[in-house]
XYZ file of C-alpha atoms in Angstrom:
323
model
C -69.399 -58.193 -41.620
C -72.327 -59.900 -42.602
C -75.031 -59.410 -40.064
C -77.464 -62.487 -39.772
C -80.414 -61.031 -37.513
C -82.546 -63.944 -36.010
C -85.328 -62.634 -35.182
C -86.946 -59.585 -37.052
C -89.536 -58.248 -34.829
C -89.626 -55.338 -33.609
C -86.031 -54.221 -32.370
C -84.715 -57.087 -34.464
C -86.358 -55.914 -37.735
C -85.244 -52.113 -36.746
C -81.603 -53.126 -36.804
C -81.758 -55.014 -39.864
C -83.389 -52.591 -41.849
C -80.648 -50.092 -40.961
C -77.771 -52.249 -41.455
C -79.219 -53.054 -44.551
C -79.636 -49.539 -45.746
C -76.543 -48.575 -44.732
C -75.099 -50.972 -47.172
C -74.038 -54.187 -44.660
C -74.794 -57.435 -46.321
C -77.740 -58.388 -44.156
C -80.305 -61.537 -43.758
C -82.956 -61.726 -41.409
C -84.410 -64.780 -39.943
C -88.428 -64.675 -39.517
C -91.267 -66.773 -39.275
C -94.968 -67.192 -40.368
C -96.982 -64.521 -41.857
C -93.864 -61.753 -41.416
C -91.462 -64.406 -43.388
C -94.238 -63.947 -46.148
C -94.362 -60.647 -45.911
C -90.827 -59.793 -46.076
C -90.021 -61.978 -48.913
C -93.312 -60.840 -50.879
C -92.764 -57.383 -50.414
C -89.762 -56.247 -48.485
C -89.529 -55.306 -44.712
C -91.421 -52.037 -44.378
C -89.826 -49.740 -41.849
C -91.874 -46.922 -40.983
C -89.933 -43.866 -39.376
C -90.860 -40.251 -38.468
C -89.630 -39.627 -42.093
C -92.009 -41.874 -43.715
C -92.478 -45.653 -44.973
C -89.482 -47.726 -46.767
C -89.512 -50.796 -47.767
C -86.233 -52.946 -48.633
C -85.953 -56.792 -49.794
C -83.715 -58.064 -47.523
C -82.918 -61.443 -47.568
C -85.461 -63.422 -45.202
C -84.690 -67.281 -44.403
C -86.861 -69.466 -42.525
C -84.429 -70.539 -40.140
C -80.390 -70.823 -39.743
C -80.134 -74.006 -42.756
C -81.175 -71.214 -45.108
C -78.707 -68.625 -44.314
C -75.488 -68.331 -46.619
C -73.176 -68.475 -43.630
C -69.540 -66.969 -44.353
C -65.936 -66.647 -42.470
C -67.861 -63.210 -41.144
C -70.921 -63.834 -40.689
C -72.169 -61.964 -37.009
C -75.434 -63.407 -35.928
C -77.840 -60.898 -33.542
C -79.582 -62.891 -31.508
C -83.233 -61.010 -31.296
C -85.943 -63.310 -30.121
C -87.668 -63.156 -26.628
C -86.100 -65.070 -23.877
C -88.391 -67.575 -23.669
C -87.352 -68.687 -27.592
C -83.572 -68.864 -27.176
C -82.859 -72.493 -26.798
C -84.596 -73.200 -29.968
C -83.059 -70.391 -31.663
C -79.543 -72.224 -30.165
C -80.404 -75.627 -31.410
C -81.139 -74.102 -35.150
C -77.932 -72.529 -35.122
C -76.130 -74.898 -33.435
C -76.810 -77.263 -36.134
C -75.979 -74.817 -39.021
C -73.655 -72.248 -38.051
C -70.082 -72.212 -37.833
C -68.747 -72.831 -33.943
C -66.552 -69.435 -34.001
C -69.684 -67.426 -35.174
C -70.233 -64.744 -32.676
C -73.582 -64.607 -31.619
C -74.698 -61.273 -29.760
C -77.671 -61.648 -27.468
C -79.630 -58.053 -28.526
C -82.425 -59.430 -26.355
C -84.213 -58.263 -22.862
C -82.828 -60.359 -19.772
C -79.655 -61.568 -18.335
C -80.379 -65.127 -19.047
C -79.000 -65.754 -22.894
C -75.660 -64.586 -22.566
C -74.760 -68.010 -20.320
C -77.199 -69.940 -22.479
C -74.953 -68.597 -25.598
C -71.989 -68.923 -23.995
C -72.724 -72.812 -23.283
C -73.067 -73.112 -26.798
C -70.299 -70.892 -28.639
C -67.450 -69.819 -27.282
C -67.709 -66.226 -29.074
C -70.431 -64.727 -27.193
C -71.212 -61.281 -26.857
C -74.153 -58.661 -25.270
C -75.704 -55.328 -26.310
C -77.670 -53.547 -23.975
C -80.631 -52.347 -25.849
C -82.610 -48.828 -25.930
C -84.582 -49.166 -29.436
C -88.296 -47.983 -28.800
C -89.774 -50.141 -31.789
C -93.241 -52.239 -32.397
C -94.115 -54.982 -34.583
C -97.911 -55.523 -34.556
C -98.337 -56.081 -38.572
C -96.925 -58.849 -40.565
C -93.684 -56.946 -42.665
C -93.721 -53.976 -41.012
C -91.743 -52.876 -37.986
C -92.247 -49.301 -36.586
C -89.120 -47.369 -35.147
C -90.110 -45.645 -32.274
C -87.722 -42.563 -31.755
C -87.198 -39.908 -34.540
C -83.891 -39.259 -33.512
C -81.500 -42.133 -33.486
C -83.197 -45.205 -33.817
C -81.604 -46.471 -30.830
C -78.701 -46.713 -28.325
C -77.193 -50.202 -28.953
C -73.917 -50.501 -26.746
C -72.100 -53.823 -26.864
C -69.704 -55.897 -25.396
C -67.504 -59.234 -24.865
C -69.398 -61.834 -22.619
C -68.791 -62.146 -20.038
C -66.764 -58.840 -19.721
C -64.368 -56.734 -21.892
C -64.147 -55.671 -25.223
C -62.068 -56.921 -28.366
C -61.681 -56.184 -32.201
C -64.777 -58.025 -32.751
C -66.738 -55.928 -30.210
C -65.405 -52.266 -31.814
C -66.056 -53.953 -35.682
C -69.641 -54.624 -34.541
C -70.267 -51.255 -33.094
C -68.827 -49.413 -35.817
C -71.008 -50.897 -38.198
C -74.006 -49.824 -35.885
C -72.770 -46.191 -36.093
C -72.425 -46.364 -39.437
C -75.996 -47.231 -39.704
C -77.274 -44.694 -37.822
C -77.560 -45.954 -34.236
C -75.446 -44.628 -31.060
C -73.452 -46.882 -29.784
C -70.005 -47.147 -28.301
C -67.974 -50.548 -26.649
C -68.499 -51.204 -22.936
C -66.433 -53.029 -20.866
C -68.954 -53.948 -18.234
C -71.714 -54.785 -20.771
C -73.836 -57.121 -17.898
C -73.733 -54.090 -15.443
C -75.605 -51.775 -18.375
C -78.192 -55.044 -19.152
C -79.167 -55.629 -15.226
C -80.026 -51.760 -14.901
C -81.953 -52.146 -18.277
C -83.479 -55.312 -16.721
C -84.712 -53.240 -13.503
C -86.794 -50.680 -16.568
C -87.923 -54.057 -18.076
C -90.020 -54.945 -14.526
C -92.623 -52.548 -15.705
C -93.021 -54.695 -18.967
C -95.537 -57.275 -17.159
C -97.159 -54.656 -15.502
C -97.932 -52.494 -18.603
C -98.691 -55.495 -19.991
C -101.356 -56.885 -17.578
C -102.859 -54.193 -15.250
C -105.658 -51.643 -16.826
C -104.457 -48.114 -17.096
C -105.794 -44.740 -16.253
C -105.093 -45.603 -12.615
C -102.515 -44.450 -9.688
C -102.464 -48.191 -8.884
C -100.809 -49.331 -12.219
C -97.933 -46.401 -11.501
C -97.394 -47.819 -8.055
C -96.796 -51.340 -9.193
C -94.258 -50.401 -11.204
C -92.590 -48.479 -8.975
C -92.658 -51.446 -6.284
C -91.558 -54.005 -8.597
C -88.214 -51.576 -9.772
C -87.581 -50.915 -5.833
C -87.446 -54.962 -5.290
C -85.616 -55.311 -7.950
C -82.574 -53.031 -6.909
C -83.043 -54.573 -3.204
C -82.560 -58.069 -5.070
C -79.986 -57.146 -6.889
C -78.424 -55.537 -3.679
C -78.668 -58.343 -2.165
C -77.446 -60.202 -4.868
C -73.977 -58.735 -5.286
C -74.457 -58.010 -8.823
C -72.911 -54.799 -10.442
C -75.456 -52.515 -11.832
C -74.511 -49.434 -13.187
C -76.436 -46.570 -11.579
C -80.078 -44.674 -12.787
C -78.148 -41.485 -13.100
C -75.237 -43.349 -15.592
C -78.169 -44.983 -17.408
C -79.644 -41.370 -17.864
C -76.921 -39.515 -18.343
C -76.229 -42.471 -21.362
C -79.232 -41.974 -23.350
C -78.980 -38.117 -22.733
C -81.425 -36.826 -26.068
C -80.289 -39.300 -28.837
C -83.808 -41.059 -28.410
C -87.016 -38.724 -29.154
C -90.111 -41.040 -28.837
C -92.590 -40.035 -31.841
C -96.163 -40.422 -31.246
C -97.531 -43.039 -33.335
C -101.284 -43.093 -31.552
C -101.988 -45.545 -28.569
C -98.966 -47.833 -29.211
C -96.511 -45.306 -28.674
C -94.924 -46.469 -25.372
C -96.259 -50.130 -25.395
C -93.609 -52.527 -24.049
C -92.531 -55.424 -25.932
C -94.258 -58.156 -23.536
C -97.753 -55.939 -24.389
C -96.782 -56.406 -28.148
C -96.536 -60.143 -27.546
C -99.881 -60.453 -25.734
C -101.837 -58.251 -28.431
C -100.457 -60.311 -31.234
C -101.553 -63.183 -29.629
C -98.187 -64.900 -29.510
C -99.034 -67.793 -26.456
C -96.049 -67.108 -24.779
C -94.347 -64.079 -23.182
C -91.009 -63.551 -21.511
C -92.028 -62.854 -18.297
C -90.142 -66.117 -16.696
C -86.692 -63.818 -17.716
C -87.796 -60.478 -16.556
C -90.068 -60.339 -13.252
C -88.928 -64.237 -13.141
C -85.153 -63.161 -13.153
C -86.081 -61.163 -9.534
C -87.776 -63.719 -8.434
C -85.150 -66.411 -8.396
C -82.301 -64.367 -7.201
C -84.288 -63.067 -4.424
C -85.441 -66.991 -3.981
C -81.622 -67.732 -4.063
C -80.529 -65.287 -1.997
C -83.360 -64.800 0.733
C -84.731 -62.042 -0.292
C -89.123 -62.045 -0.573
C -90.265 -60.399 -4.011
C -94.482 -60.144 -3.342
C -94.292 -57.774 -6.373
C -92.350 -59.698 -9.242
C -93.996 -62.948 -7.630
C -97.477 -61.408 -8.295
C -96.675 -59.775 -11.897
C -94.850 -63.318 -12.655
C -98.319 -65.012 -12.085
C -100.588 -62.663 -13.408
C -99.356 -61.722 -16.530
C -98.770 -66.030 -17.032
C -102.002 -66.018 -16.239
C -103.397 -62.870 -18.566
C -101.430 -64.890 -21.027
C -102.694 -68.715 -20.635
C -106.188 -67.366 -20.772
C -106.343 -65.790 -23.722
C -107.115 -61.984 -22.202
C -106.805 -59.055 -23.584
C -103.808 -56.902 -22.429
C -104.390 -54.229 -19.456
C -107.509 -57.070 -18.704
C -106.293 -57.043 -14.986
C -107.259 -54.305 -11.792
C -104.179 -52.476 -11.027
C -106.165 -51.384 -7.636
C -107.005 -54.695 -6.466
C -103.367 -56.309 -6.950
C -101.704 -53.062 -4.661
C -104.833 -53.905 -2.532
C -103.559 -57.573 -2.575
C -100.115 -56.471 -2.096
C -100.660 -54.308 1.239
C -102.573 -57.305 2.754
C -100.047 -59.786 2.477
């Protein structure tokens, strides 16, 4: 397979860099300063083991990828940048490509699938940052990550066990799963604490108990909802100790919506995390104060140009308890 990896941030530019080194032909799709970067000096992945840097191929955007008969594109951007991400490869890759949303949310897989028939989903555990132009950090110094996968909108096939092999082959846990949406809501429920950690100061009980609200909406949503979620204890049981988190100073455990707001990126992907509560529980009756609030204020945090953890974790509980 040749693994085309649009998007090589920080969980995008993890995989790449170990597909690559395990010796998968590989190209990564970036942008901006990190394009430069790459193609100047390789893509730096920095592990507990040290620093190494690898010149993989980089392209602009899907016109400048060498597609071939199996070619496997990972689709790695935030939410919020799919349908551009769609139109580029619309327009330049092959209709039977599989594309493989390896992305937060429940929202791309149906935008994929709209698009090309061969769609497919990986729930994603990969603790990773991206804060410097051709450099992405892996976060665990165990295996980089846990990177299940499978069919869209259920089951498995050939395709499915190819793509997974390769990931074990490059160091990353990861098995086929036939109920791939059920493993990417529960990850979605985790993901609610991404605009809080993103937004609210910490130090605080406050930013703890937002959290905590906005996960217990979210299962009563879901609930609600009818949606299959596979349970906390599966989810736990499923990472068991393949992912150690290293300490690499204060952006350790930062979540990839912080990331976003420190580099100063103008957008976040909010709308498909906190957002994706909020609309089922507006489609299905079902108030969401919490996700509502985070929804706003990390928009907000964002449209204003504020530094992350700007926001009073006290005051919005305090706001919350009033309503």
């Amino acid at each position: 397979m040749h693994f085309v990896i649009y998007g090589a941030g920080a969980v995008g530019g993890v995989i790449g860099s170990h597909l690559f080194h395990s010796g998968s032909p590989t190209t990564v799709v970036a942008r901006g300063a990190h394009l430069q970067a790459i193609r100047d000096r390789g893509l730096v992945l920095d592990t507990a083991d040290g620093r190494i840097s690898q010149m993989i191929t980089a392209a602009a955007n899907a016109s400048e990828v060498e597609w071939t008969d199996d070619s496997v594109v990972f689709l790695c951007v935030k939410s919020q940048q799919t349908a551009a991400a769609l139109d580029d490869l619309q327009a330049h890759a092959p209709r039977t490509t599989p594309i493989v949303s390896a992305q937060n949310g429940v929202a791309n897989e149906p935008a994929i699938l709209r698009r090309f028939p061969n769609t497919y989903s990986i729930c994603v555990m990969l603790p990773a940052t991206h804060l410097e132009p051709g450099v992405v950090v892996q976060g665990s110094s165990a295996a980089p990550g846990i990177l299940d996968v499978g069919r869209f909108p259920t089951g498995t096939d050939d395709v499915a066990e190819a793509i997974s092999t390769h990931l074990r082959a490059a160091s990353f846990e990861s098995r086929t799963q036939h109920d791939i949406m059920a493993w990417k809501y529960r990850k979605l429920i985790l993901n609610l604490g991404n605009g809080v950690d993103a937004t609210y100061r910490r130090g605080s009980d406050a930013l703890g108990e937002l959290m905590r609200r906005a996960r217990i909406e979210g299962e009563t949503v879901l609930d609600a909802a009818g949606i299959d979620v596979v349970s906390a204890a599966d989810d736990q049981e499923r990472r068991g100790d393949h992912i150690i988190r290293r300490d690499t100073g204060e952006d350790s455990l930062v979540s990839s919506t912080w990331q976003s707001v420190a580099r100063g990126a103008g957008d976040v992907e909010i709308d498909y995390l906190s957002g994706e509560i909020v609309l089922l529980g507006r489609l299905h009756g079902v108030p969401t104060p919490v996700n509502e609030l985070v929804q706003a204020e990390t928009t907000r945090l964002v449209n204003e140009g504020l530094e992350p953890n700007s926001l009073d974790p006290t005051a919005a509980v305090e706001h919350l308890d009033a309503l």
